[in-house]
Coordinates of C-alpha atoms and ligand atoms in Angstrom, one line a residue:
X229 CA -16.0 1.5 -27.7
X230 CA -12.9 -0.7 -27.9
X231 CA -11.6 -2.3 -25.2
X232 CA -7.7 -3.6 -25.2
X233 CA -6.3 -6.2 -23.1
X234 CA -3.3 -8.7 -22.8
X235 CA -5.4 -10.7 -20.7
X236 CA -2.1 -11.3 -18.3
X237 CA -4.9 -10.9 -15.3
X238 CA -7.6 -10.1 -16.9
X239 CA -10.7 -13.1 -18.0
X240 CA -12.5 -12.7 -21.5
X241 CA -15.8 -14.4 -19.2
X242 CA -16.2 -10.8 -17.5
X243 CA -17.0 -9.5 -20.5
X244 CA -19.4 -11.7 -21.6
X245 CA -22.1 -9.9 -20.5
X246 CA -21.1 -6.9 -23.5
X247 CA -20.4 -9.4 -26.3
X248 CA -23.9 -9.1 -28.0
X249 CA -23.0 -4.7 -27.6
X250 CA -23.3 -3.4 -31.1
X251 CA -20.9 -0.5 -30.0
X252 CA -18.2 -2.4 -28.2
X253 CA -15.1 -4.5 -29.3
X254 CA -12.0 -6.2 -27.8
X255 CA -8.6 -6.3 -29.0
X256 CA -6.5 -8.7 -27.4
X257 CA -3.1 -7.1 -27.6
X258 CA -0.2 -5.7 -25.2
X259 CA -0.2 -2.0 -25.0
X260 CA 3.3 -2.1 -24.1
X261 CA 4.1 -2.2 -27.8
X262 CA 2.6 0.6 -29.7
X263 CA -1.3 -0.1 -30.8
X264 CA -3.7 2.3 -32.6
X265 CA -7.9 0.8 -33.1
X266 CA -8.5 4.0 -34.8
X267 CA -10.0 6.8 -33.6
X268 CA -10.8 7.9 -29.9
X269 CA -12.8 10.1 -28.1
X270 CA -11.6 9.1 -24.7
X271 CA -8.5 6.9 -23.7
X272 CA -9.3 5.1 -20.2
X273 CA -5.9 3.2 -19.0
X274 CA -6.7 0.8 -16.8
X275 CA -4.0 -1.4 -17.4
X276 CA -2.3 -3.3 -14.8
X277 CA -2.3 -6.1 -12.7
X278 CA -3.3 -4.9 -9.3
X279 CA -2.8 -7.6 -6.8
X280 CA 0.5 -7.3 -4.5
X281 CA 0.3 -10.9 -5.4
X282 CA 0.2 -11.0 -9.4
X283 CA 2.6 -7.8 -9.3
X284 CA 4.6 -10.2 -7.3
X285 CA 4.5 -12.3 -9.5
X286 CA 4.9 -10.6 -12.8
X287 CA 7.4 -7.4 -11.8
X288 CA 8.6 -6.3 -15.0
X289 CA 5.5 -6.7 -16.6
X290 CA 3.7 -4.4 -13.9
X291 CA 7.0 -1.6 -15.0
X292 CA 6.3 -2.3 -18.4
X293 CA 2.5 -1.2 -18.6
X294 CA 3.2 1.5 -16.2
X295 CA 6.0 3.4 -18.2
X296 CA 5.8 2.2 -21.8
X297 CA 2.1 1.4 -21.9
X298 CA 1.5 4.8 -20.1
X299 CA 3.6 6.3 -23.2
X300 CA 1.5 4.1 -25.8
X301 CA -1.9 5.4 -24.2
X302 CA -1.0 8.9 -24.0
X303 CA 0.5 9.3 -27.2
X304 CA -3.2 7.8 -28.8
X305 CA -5.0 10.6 -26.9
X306 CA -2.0 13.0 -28.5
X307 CA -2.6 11.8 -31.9
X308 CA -6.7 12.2 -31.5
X309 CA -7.2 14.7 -29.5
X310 CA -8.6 12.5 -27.1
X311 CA -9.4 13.0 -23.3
X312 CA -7.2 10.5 -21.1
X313 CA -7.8 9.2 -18.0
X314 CA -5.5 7.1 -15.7
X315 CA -6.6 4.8 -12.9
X316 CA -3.3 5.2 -10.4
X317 CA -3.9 3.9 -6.8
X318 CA -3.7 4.6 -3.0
X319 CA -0.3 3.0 -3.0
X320 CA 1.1 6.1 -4.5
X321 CA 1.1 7.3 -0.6
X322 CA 2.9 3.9 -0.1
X323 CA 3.2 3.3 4.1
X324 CA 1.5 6.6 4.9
X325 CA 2.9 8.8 7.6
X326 CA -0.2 11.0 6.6
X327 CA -3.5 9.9 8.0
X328 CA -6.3 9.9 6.2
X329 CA -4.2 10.3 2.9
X330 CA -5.3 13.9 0.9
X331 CA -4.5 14.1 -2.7
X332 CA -1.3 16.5 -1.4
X333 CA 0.5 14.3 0.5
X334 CA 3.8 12.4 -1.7
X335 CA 4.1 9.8 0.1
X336 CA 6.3 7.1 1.8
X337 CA 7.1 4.4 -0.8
X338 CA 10.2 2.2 -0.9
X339 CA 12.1 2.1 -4.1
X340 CA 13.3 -0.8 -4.3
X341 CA 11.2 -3.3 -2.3
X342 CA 8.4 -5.7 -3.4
X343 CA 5.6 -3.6 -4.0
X344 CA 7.7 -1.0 -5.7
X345 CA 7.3 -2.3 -8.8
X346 CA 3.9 -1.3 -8.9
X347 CA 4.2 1.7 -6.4
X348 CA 6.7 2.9 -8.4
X349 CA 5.4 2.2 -12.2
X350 CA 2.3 3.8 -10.9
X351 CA 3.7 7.0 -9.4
X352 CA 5.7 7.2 -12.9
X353 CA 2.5 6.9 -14.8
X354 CA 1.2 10.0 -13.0
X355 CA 4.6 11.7 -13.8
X356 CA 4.0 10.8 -17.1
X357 CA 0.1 12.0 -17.6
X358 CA 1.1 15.3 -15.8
X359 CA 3.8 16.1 -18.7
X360 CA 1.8 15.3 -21.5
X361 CA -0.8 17.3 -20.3
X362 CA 1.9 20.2 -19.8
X363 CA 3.9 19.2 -23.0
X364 CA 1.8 18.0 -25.1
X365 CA -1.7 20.0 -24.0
X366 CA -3.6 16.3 -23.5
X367 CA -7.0 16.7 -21.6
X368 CA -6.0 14.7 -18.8
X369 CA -7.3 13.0 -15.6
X370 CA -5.7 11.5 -12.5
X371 CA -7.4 9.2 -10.2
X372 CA -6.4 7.2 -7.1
X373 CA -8.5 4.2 -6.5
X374 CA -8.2 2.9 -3.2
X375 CA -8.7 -0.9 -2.3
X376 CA -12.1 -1.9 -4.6
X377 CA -13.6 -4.9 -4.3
X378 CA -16.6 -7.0 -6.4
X379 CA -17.6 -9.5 -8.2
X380 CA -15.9 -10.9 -10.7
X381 CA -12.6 -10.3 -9.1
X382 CA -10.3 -13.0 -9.5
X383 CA -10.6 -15.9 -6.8
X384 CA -7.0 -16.5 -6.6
X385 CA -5.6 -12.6 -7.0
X386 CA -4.4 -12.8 -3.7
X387 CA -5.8 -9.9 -2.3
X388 CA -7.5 -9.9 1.1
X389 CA -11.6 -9.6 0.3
X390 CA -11.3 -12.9 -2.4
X391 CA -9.1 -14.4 0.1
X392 CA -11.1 -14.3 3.3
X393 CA -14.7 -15.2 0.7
X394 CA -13.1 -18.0 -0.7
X395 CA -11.3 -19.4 2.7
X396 CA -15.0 -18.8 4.4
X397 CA -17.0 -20.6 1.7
X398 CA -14.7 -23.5 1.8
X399 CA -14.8 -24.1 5.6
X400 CA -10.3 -23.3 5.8
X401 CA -8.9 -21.3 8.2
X402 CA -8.8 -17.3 7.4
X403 CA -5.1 -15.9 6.4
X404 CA -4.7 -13.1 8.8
X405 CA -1.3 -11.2 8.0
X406 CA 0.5 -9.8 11.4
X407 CA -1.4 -9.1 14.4
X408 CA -4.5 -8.0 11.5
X409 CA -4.3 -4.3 13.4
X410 CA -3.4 -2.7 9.7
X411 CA -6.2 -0.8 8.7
X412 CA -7.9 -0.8 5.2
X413 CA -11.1 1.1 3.5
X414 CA -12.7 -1.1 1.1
X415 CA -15.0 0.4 -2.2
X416 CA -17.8 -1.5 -3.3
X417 CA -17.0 -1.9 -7.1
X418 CA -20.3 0.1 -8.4
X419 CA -19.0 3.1 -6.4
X420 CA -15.8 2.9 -7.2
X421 CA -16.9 3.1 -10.9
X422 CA -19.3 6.1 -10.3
X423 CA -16.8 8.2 -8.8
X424 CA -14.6 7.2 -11.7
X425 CA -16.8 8.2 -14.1
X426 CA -17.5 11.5 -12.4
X427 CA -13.5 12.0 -12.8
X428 CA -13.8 11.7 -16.2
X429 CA -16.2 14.1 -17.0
X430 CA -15.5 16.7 -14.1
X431 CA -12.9 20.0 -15.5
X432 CA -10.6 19.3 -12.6
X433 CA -7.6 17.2 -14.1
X434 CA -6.7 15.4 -10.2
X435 CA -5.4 13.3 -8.8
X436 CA -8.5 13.2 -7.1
X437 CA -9.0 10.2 -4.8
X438 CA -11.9 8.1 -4.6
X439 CA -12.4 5.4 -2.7
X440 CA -14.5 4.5 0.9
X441 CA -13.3 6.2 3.6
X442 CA -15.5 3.6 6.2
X443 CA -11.3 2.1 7.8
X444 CA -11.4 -1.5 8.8
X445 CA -8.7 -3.7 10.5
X446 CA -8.1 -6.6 8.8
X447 CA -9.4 -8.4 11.9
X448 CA -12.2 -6.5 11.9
X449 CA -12.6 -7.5 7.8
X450 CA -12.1 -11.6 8.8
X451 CA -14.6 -10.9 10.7
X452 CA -17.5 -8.9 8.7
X453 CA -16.9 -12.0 6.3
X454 CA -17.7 -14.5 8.4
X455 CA -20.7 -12.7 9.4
X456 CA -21.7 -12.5 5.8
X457 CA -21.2 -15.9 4.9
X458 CA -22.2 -17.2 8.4
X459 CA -19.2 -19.5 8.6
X460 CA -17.5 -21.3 11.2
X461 CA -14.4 -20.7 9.8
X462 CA -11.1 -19.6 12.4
X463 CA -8.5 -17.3 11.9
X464 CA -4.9 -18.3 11.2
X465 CA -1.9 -15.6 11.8
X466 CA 0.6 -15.6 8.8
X467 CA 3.4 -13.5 8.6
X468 CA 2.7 -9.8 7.6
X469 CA 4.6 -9.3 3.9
X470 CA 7.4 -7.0 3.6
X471 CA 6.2 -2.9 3.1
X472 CA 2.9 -3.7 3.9
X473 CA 1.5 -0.6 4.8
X474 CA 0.1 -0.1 8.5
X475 CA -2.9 2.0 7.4
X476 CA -4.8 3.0 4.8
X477 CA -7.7 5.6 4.2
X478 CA -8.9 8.2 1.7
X479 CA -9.6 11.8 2.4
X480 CA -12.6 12.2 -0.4
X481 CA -13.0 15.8 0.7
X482 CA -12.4 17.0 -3.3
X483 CA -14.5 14.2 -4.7
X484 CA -17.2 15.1 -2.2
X485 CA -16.9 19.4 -3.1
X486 CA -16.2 18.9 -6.7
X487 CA -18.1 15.6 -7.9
X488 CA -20.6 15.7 -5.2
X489 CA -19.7 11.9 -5.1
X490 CA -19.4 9.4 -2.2
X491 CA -19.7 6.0 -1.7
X492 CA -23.2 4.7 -1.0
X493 CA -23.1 0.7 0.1
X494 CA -20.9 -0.2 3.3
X495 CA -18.8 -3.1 3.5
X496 CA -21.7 -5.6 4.8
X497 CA -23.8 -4.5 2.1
X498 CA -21.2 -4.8 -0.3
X499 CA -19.8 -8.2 0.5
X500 CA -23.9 -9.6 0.8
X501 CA -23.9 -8.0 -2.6
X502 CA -20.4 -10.1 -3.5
X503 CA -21.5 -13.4 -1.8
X504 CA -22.9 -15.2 -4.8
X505 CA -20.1 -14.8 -7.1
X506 CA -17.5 -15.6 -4.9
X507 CA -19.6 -18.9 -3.6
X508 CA -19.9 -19.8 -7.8
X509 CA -15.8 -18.8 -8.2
X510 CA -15.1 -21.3 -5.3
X511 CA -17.5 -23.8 -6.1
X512 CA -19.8 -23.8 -3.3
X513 CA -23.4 -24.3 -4.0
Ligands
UDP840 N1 -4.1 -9.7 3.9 C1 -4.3 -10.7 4.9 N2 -4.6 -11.9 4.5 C2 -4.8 -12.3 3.2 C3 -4.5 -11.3 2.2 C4 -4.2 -10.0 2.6 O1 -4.2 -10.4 6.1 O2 -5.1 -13.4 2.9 C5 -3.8 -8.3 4.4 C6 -2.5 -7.7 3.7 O3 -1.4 -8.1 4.5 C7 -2.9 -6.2 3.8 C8 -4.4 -6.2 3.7 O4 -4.9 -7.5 4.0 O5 -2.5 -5.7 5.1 C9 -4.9 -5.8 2.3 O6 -4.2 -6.6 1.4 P1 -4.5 -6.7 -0.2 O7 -3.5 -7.6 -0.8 O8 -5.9 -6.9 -0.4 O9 -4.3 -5.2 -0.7 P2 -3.2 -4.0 -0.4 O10 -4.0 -2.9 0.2 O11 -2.1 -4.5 0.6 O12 -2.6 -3.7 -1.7

């Protein structure tokens, strides 16, 4: 197993853990330019930063690894004879007017604003898998992860579950975008993965959605972390960013009827489960 990374988000540390794997290699290298580590069984593309804050923060990169690194992966499957398998995201249904989101529903993304960069790059990465699967005959797979959550996430991503951990453990005030009404479903990281997985080896070429349907408001999220870490903490209001979408929820009815897959650990569980490595990240004993 190789895996391939520019490191522009990602840490060499969470992969530590695999170093001593006889099987398993890294390649540090951009997969916007054209790369080959030999041959493939499987192509998982993964890559992309994820965060509306380090999309932010690096737009063209998110474009590039969406369109030309979404050309670069597909055309190693093409040349092996590889499976492929892309991780897209719930943002392809962008503000939903749809509620909870199914797999058939396009959409209601802006194409120009903020988020679109990744919106956008993702939606076009999708476009891309489904032509070279009708072009090119590639064995592919299409799944949307909605919001996933863990350790080793990155403490200063930007994204609301590290945010409101990290703001706890310290004592500071919670961030609460807007009134905090917009609504969320949060995946525990190991579930997420499963359900993944089960993508990649089910028949059915998606997009297939998996993520927790359990919806939250983000008040509702300040306050399951403060539960969970027991702190004192209060809530500050913030402005609510432009495009932020109002609410967000899978409909895992295919995942359920063709992986027999859902998610097993709710968000208390799954934040106790988070609680260490986020108070290590933030450097609270
Ligand atoms: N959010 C918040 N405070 C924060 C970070 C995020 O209220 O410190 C809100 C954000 O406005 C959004 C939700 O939490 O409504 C989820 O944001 P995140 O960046 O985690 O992911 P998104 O689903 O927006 O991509």
């Amino acid at each position: 197993m190789v895996a391939v990374d520019n490191l522009l988000t990602g840490r060499m540390t969470n992969l530590e853990h695999l170093q001593h794997e006889p099987n398993f290699a890294v390649r540090q290298l951009d997969i916007c330019e054209p790369f080959d580590c030999g041959h493939v069984d499987y192509v998982y593309h993964f890559a992309c930063p994820a965060s509306p804050v380090d999309y932010s923060t690096h737009g063209i990169a998110t474009l590039r690894v969406g369109s030309l690194g979404t050309f670069n992966a597909l055309e190693i499957a093409k040349k092996y004879g590889a499976k492929y398998l892309i991780s897209s995201t719930s943002e392809c249904y962008g503000d939903p007017l749809q509620h909870p989101q199914k797999e058939t529903y396009w959409g209601n993304v802006n194409p120009i604003g903020p988020r679109s960069v990744y919106d956008e790059a993702k939606r076009f990465s999708e476009a891309a898998t489904a032509a070279y699967r009708r072009y090119h005959k590639v064995d592919t797979r299409i799944v949307r992860i909605f919001n996933t959550y863990g350790p080793r996430m990155q403490l200063n991503d930007g994204r609301v579950i590290p945010n409101f951990m990290k703001q706890a453990l310290r004592g500071e005030e919670l961030t609460v975008y807007g009134d905090g009404k917009q609504t969320r479903s949060f995946c525990y990281v190991s579930d997420e993965i499963e359900g993944i997985l089960r993508v990649a080896r089910s028949a059915d070429s998606g997009p297939i959605n998996i993520g927790n349907p359990s919806e939250f408001t983000i008040l509702e999220c300040a306050q399951q972390v403060l539960a969970v870490t027991g702190s004192k903490s209060r809530i500050r209001y913030e402005p609510l960013p432009q495009d932020d979408p109002k609410q967000r929820c899978p409909d895992i009815s295919k995942a359920r009827e063709l992986l027999g897959w859902q998610p097993t650990i709710d968000l208390p569980t799954g934040l106790k489960k988070s609680l260490e490595y986020f108070r290590l990240a933030a450097g609270v004993a």
